């Protein structure tokens, strides 16, 4: 696996037999004859943490990934032993720990089937160069096992047969299989025999995962330092594994403002002010909805963070206000590198307060980025984070900037090998001083966290909005993210699809790609197809490097503009649906996009699917990812689905051809679904919503749908001022019943629903609301299929 020093090759070392066992509440410790200790913490019936030391002493137990809000508690914890094993039993799991060598085997407590078993188990190599250990774990792959997750890896959904490295890296123009790239999310889910479990290896050093690549039936992971420290999360449903991982590493600390789910326009760079205004005006003139406009690095004075170029933006406050009056939120980029310049107050202050990273022997960490030679704040120091947060006061509170975009926070350094800090750079790591080897993968996360703290403080009483490029597990608590510097090629459209799905199943749903591609230029067809995918990504932004031509919705001629408008309008119509999915994610950790395997793991056809995904709970989408197509084959998951465009009902569980000319894409709605829609707006809040459209898809049988709404921004929802409607649909041959349950104190502006009934198999002859017959004229019955009625009903009964 890893070559240790060639000077003094020691090879793998292993724990020997257990000589003592101790239990303190839910923490069980097993000590071996050669001084290794395994500590098992039972966090929940389905979550066990395994931690090993070879010196008898554990490190200070500190993690940036694990949230203090994570659920804890279990119903059963029993420890027994036989001559071979210690046996830990919870209501969900049985874990055997071998007395001979600490190897573990984990079984399902209910049917006793084997879920996950150590091969060599924990072993290590001493690191001659750095001290400590290279820590390793290997497990036997079960028959038919497949693997998913791991963050932003640009590869097919199923990871089996591949090896990966985790080291956050600035990866301009990465491609399929480039590894590593921007993010480190050392969490995977595995699936075999219809059961799923997950492993989160919470170690921030450079780490590796091997899924049956080196050896056909072995899965292993290891890191170049720190502890073997991993969480085993049992399902058996993969969706529960992801939900529990997200519970452990955190959900977004608040809902995003609704406008952040609108369409965003970005380029490197829009400047001067007149150019920004030209772009925003064009959106309004052409009636293409847009909520956010971005300023890339050229808005600053010589790339100095927290400054404005006087030449290009003489009066930012006025400009930001004028943009806001037209519905545009201004978002600006902020990088970590602080220009070495004694006349620059942020630099001077950082220097005086000793907030910049230093090399092992004392000099500052000096590196070249956009401003030239820079020093870099140590964001792993809580005092530095607070200082950084306060730097946003002027930008946000005074000037009115609504969001901040953190770039280059891998951290990226130009013109040096490795493109980042050298290993010896020192970090505070919240009081656990260490070198860059340990802090590298969390540096960007801590920068985004500090930025988030600033935005949260100065945007109050509105909600903060941050975007980051680099991330480690848990970063989803603070910020959204994009997939970095992709390329305007068809293959990158496929990669964007894979990355967004993968991030969602790695606990990080607020994700999108640079629509159209960052490097190089798309043609109109590729741009339109990319927009079609992009409107189904939680974060929806066009961005480009700007030096290959224009990449606004109108840059490719009117035919393309019309397609782009149509899909962005669809995004705006679906906002209440997406917001509800986001609420489910923020509340329960349910990913916003579900790869088919996550949606229906019991159907083996889904295990190797890549292109199709479920958006929210009820909409199936599949992009067209090749030129000159009039449709494509795709796998429709089991159950009945309505073609979104034609209302034709198809039976899933098979691969089918679906038509989709350039102005269309394959979209299906699950039967029985009730999809809420808003009218098309040019930006969130442009219109008062005076009617909620409900698209009702008839089903013979039952289905539940939800609509979550609140004031769209602010924190009142936390105090109960939200509106959650649960609709229970129940269809029979000659009737359709919809029951509504409402909770929360928020009063929506609309008083009526407009129901659009799709696929109703009968002609309506009678309608009752809460057992009272309603005359047709009061329903504004329009043909057979549209009726308008009060939002206050509990039971709607539609009869043949
Ligand atoms: O070295 O700020 O990924 O989105 O436009 C390039 C300029 C720095 C990289 C980001 C990209 C951004 C660009 N940045």
CSV table of C-alpha atoms in Angstrom, one decimal, residues 208-439:
chain,number,residue,atom,x,y,z
A,208,UNK,CA,-6.8,6.9,0.6
A,209,UNK,CA,-9.7,4.5,-0.2
A,210,UNK,CA,-9.4,1.4,-2.2
A,211,UNK,CA,-12.5,-0.3,-3.4
A,212,UNK,CA,-11.4,-3.8,-4.6
A,213,UNK,CA,-8.8,-2.1,-6.8
A,214,UNK,CA,-5.6,-3.5,-5.5
A,215,UNK,CA,-7.1,-6.8,-4.5
A,216,UNK,CA,-10.4,-7.9,-6.1
A,217,UNK,CA,-12.2,-8.7,-2.8
A,218,UNK,CA,-10.7,-6.2,-0.4
A,219,UNK,CA,-11.7,-2.7,0.5
A,220,UNK,CA,-9.3,-0.7,2.5
A,221,UNK,CA,-8.6,2.9,3.7
A,222,UNK,CA,-5.6,4.5,5.3
A,223,UNK,CA,-4.2,7.8,6.2
A,224,UNK,CA,-0.7,9.3,6.5
A,225,UNK,CA,-1.0,10.2,10.1
A,226,UNK,CA,-3.5,10.7,13.0
A,227,UNK,CA,-5.7,8.0,14.3
A,228,UNK,CA,-7.5,5.1,12.8
A,229,UNK,CA,-10.9,6.7,13.7
A,230,UNK,CA,-14.0,5.7,11.9
A,231,UNK,CA,-17.8,5.5,12.3
A,232,UNK,CA,-19.7,2.5,11.2
A,233,UNK,CA,-23.2,3.5,10.2
A,234,UNK,CA,-25.8,0.8,9.6
A,235,UNK,CA,-28.9,1.2,7.4
A,236,UNK,CA,-30.0,-1.3,6.2
A,237,UNK,CA,-31.6,1.4,3.9
A,238,UNK,CA,-29.0,3.5,2.2
A,239,UNK,CA,-31.1,6.5,2.7
A,240,UNK,CA,-30.9,6.0,6.5
A,241,UNK,CA,-27.1,5.6,6.2
A,242,UNK,CA,-26.9,9.0,4.5
A,243,UNK,CA,-29.4,10.6,6.9
A,244,UNK,CA,-27.4,9.3,9.9
A,245,UNK,CA,-24.1,10.4,8.4
A,246,UNK,CA,-25.6,13.9,7.8
A,247,UNK,CA,-26.9,13.9,11.4
A,248,UNK,CA,-23.4,13.1,12.6
A,249,UNK,CA,-21.6,15.8,10.5
A,250,UNK,CA,-24.4,18.3,10.5
A,251,UNK,CA,-27.3,19.7,8.5
A,252,UNK,CA,-27.3,23.3,7.3
A,253,UNK,CA,-27.6,25.5,10.3
A,254,UNK,CA,-30.5,27.3,8.8
A,255,UNK,CA,-32.5,27.2,5.7
A,256,UNK,CA,-31.2,29.2,2.8
A,257,UNK,CA,-33.2,32.3,1.9
A,258,UNK,CA,-35.5,31.3,-1.0
A,259,UNK,CA,-33.8,33.7,-3.4
A,260,UNK,CA,-30.6,31.6,-3.1
A,261,UNK,CA,-32.5,28.8,-4.8
A,262,UNK,CA,-33.2,31.1,-7.8
A,263,UNK,CA,-30.9,31.4,-10.8
A,264,UNK,CA,-27.5,33.0,-10.4
A,265,UNK,CA,-25.3,34.7,-13.1
A,266,UNK,CA,-21.6,34.8,-12.8
A,267,UNK,CA,-18.4,35.4,-14.9
A,268,UNK,CA,-14.8,36.1,-14.3
A,269,UNK,CA,-15.4,39.1,-14.3
A,270,UNK,CA,-18.3,41.5,-14.7
A,271,UNK,CA,-16.7,45.0,-14.4
A,272,UNK,CA,-16.9,47.9,-14.4
A,273,UNK,CA,-20.2,48.9,-12.9
A,274,UNK,CA,-21.6,49.7,-16.3
A,275,UNK,CA,-21.0,46.1,-17.5
A,276,UNK,CA,-22.7,44.7,-14.4
A,277,UNK,CA,-25.7,47.0,-15.1
A,278,UNK,CA,-25.8,46.0,-18.7
A,279,UNK,CA,-26.0,42.3,-17.8
A,280,UNK,CA,-28.7,42.7,-15.2
A,281,UNK,CA,-30.8,45.0,-17.4
A,282,UNK,CA,-30.6,42.4,-20.2
A,283,UNK,CA,-32.1,39.8,-17.8
A,284,UNK,CA,-35.0,42.0,-17.1
A,285,UNK,CA,-35.4,43.1,-20.7
A,286,UNK,CA,-35.4,39.6,-22.0
A,287,UNK,CA,-37.5,38.4,-19.1
A,288,UNK,CA,-35.1,35.7,-17.9
A,289,UNK,CA,-35.5,35.2,-14.2
A,290,UNK,CA,-32.4,35.9,-12.1
A,291,UNK,CA,-31.8,36.5,-8.5
A,292,UNK,CA,-28.0,37.0,-8.1
A,293,UNK,CA,-25.1,38.7,-9.8
A,294,UNK,CA,-21.5,37.9,-8.9
A,295,UNK,CA,-18.4,40.0,-8.7
A,296,UNK,CA,-15.2,38.1,-9.3
A,297,UNK,CA,-11.7,39.2,-8.2
A,298,UNK,CA,-11.5,42.3,-10.4
A,299,UNK,CA,-13.9,44.3,-8.2
A,300,UNK,CA,-11.2,44.7,-5.7
A,301,UNK,CA,-8.3,47.1,-5.5
A,302,UNK,CA,-5.3,45.0,-6.7
A,303,UNK,CA,-7.0,41.9,-5.4
A,304,UNK,CA,-7.0,43.1,-1.9
A,305,UNK,CA,-9.9,41.4,0.0
A,306,UNK,CA,-12.4,43.8,1.5
A,307,UNK,CA,-11.5,46.6,-0.8
A,308,UNK,CA,-13.2,48.0,-4.0
A,309,UNK,CA,-11.6,49.2,-7.1
A,310,UNK,CA,-12.3,52.9,-7.2
A,311,UNK,CA,-11.9,53.0,-10.9
A,312,UNK,CA,-14.4,50.2,-11.7
A,313,UNK,CA,-16.8,50.6,-8.8
A,314,UNK,CA,-16.7,54.2,-7.5
A,315,UNK,CA,-19.7,53.8,-5.3
A,316,UNK,CA,-20.5,50.2,-4.5
A,317,UNK,CA,-23.2,51.0,-1.9
A,318,UNK,CA,-25.2,52.9,-4.5
A,319,UNK,CA,-24.7,50.2,-7.1
A,320,UNK,CA,-25.6,47.4,-4.8
A,321,UNK,CA,-28.7,49.3,-3.8
A,322,UNK,CA,-29.7,49.9,-7.4
A,323,UNK,CA,-29.2,46.3,-8.2
A,324,UNK,CA,-31.3,45.3,-5.2
A,325,UNK,CA,-34.1,47.6,-6.3
A,326,UNK,CA,-34.2,45.6,-9.5
A,327,UNK,CA,-34.3,42.3,-7.6
A,328,UNK,CA,-30.6,41.4,-7.9
A,329,UNK,CA,-28.6,40.3,-4.9
A,330,UNK,CA,-24.9,41.1,-5.2
A,331,UNK,CA,-22.4,38.3,-4.3
A,332,UNK,CA,-18.7,39.0,-4.1
A,333,UNK,CA,-15.6,36.7,-4.1
A,334,UNK,CA,-13.2,36.7,-1.1
A,335,UNK,CA,-10.0,34.6,-1.3
A,336,UNK,CA,-7.8,33.6,1.6
A,337,UNK,CA,-4.5,35.2,0.5
A,338,UNK,CA,-3.9,38.7,2.0
A,339,UNK,CA,-1.5,40.9,0.1
A,340,UNK,CA,1.7,41.7,1.8
A,341,UNK,CA,1.3,45.5,1.9
A,342,UNK,CA,1.9,47.7,4.9
A,343,UNK,CA,-0.5,50.2,3.5
A,344,UNK,CA,-3.3,47.7,3.5
A,345,UNK,CA,-5.2,47.6,6.8
A,346,UNK,CA,-6.3,44.0,6.7
A,347,UNK,CA,-2.7,42.9,6.2
A,348,UNK,CA,-1.4,45.2,8.9
A,349,UNK,CA,-4.0,44.0,11.4
A,350,UNK,CA,-3.4,40.4,10.6
A,351,UNK,CA,0.3,40.9,11.1
A,352,UNK,CA,0.0,42.9,14.4
A,353,UNK,CA,-2.4,40.3,15.8
A,354,UNK,CA,-0.2,37.4,14.7
A,355,UNK,CA,-3.0,35.8,12.7
A,356,UNK,CA,-1.1,34.6,9.7
A,357,UNK,CA,0.2,31.0,9.2
A,358,UNK,CA,3.9,30.4,9.9
A,359,UNK,CA,6.4,27.8,8.8
A,360,UNK,CA,7.8,25.3,11.3
A,361,UNK,CA,10.9,27.4,12.1
A,362,UNK,CA,9.0,30.7,12.5
A,363,UNK,CA,8.9,32.6,9.2
A,364,UNK,CA,5.5,33.4,7.7
A,365,UNK,CA,4.0,31.2,5.1
A,366,UNK,CA,4.5,33.3,2.1
A,367,UNK,CA,2.8,32.3,-1.2
A,368,UNK,CA,1.8,33.9,-4.5
A,369,UNK,CA,-1.8,34.1,-5.4
A,370,UNK,CA,-3.8,36.8,-7.3
A,371,UNK,CA,-2.6,39.8,-5.3
A,372,UNK,CA,1.1,38.7,-5.6
A,373,UNK,CA,3.0,37.6,-2.5
A,374,UNK,CA,0.5,37.0,0.3
A,375,UNK,CA,0.3,35.7,3.9
A,376,UNK,CA,-2.7,33.5,4.9
A,377,UNK,CA,-4.9,33.7,7.9
A,378,UNK,CA,-4.8,30.6,10.1
A,379,UNK,CA,-8.6,29.9,9.9
A,380,UNK,CA,-8.1,26.9,12.3
A,381,UNK,CA,-7.6,29.5,15.1
A,382,UNK,CA,-11.0,30.5,16.6
A,383,UNK,CA,-9.7,34.0,17.3
A,384,UNK,CA,-8.7,34.4,13.7
A,385,UNK,CA,-12.1,33.2,12.6
A,386,UNK,CA,-13.8,35.8,14.7
A,387,UNK,CA,-11.5,38.5,13.4
A,388,UNK,CA,-12.3,37.4,9.8
A,389,UNK,CA,-16.0,37.3,10.5
A,390,UNK,CA,-15.9,40.9,11.7
A,391,UNK,CA,-14.1,42.0,8.5
A,392,UNK,CA,-17.4,41.5,6.7
A,393,UNK,CA,-19.2,44.3,8.5
A,394,UNK,CA,-18.6,47.0,5.9
A,395,UNK,CA,-19.3,44.7,2.9
A,396,UNK,CA,-22.5,43.2,4.3
A,397,UNK,CA,-24.0,45.6,6.8
A,398,UNK,CA,-23.0,48.9,5.1
A,399,UNK,CA,-22.7,48.1,1.4
A,400,UNK,CA,-25.4,45.5,1.3
A,401,UNK,CA,-23.7,42.5,-0.2
A,402,UNK,CA,-25.9,39.5,0.2
A,403,UNK,CA,-23.5,36.6,-0.2
A,404,UNK,CA,-19.8,35.8,-0.2
A,405,UNK,CA,-18.0,33.3,-2.5
A,406,UNK,CA,-14.9,31.7,-1.0
A,407,UNK,CA,-12.4,30.6,-3.7
A,408,UNK,CA,-8.8,29.4,-3.6
A,409,UNK,CA,-9.3,28.0,-0.1
A,410,UNK,CA,-7.7,24.6,-0.7
A,411,UNK,CA,-5.5,26.7,0.0
A,412,UNK,CA,-4.2,27.3,-3.6
A,413,UNK,CA,-0.8,28.7,-4.1
A,414,UNK,CA,0.6,29.5,-7.5
A,415,UNK,CA,3.9,28.4,-9.1
A,416,UNK,CA,4.9,25.9,-6.4
A,417,UNK,CA,5.0,22.2,-6.5
A,418,UNK,CA,1.9,20.7,-4.9
A,419,UNK,CA,0.0,23.9,-5.5
A,420,UNK,CA,-0.5,24.5,-1.8
A,421,UNK,CA,1.3,25.1,1.5
A,422,UNK,CA,4.3,23.0,2.4
A,423,UNK,CA,3.8,20.3,5.0
A,424,UNK,CA,5.6,22.0,7.8
A,425,UNK,CA,3.3,25.1,8.0
A,426,UNK,CA,1.9,25.3,11.6
A,427,UNK,CA,-1.8,25.6,12.5
A,428,UNK,CA,-3.7,26.2,15.7
A,429,UNK,CA,-6.4,23.6,14.9
A,430,UNK,CA,-8.5,25.0,17.7
A,431,UNK,CA,-5.8,24.5,20.3
A,432,UNK,CA,-4.5,21.2,19.0
A,433,UNK,CA,-1.4,22.7,17.3
A,434,UNK,CA,-0.3,20.7,14.3
A,435,UNK,CA,1.3,20.9,10.9
A,436,UNK,CA,-0.3,21.4,7.5
A,437,UNK,CA,-0.4,17.6,7.0
A,438,UNK,CA,-3.3,17.5,9.4
A,439,UNK,CA,-4.9,20.9,8.8
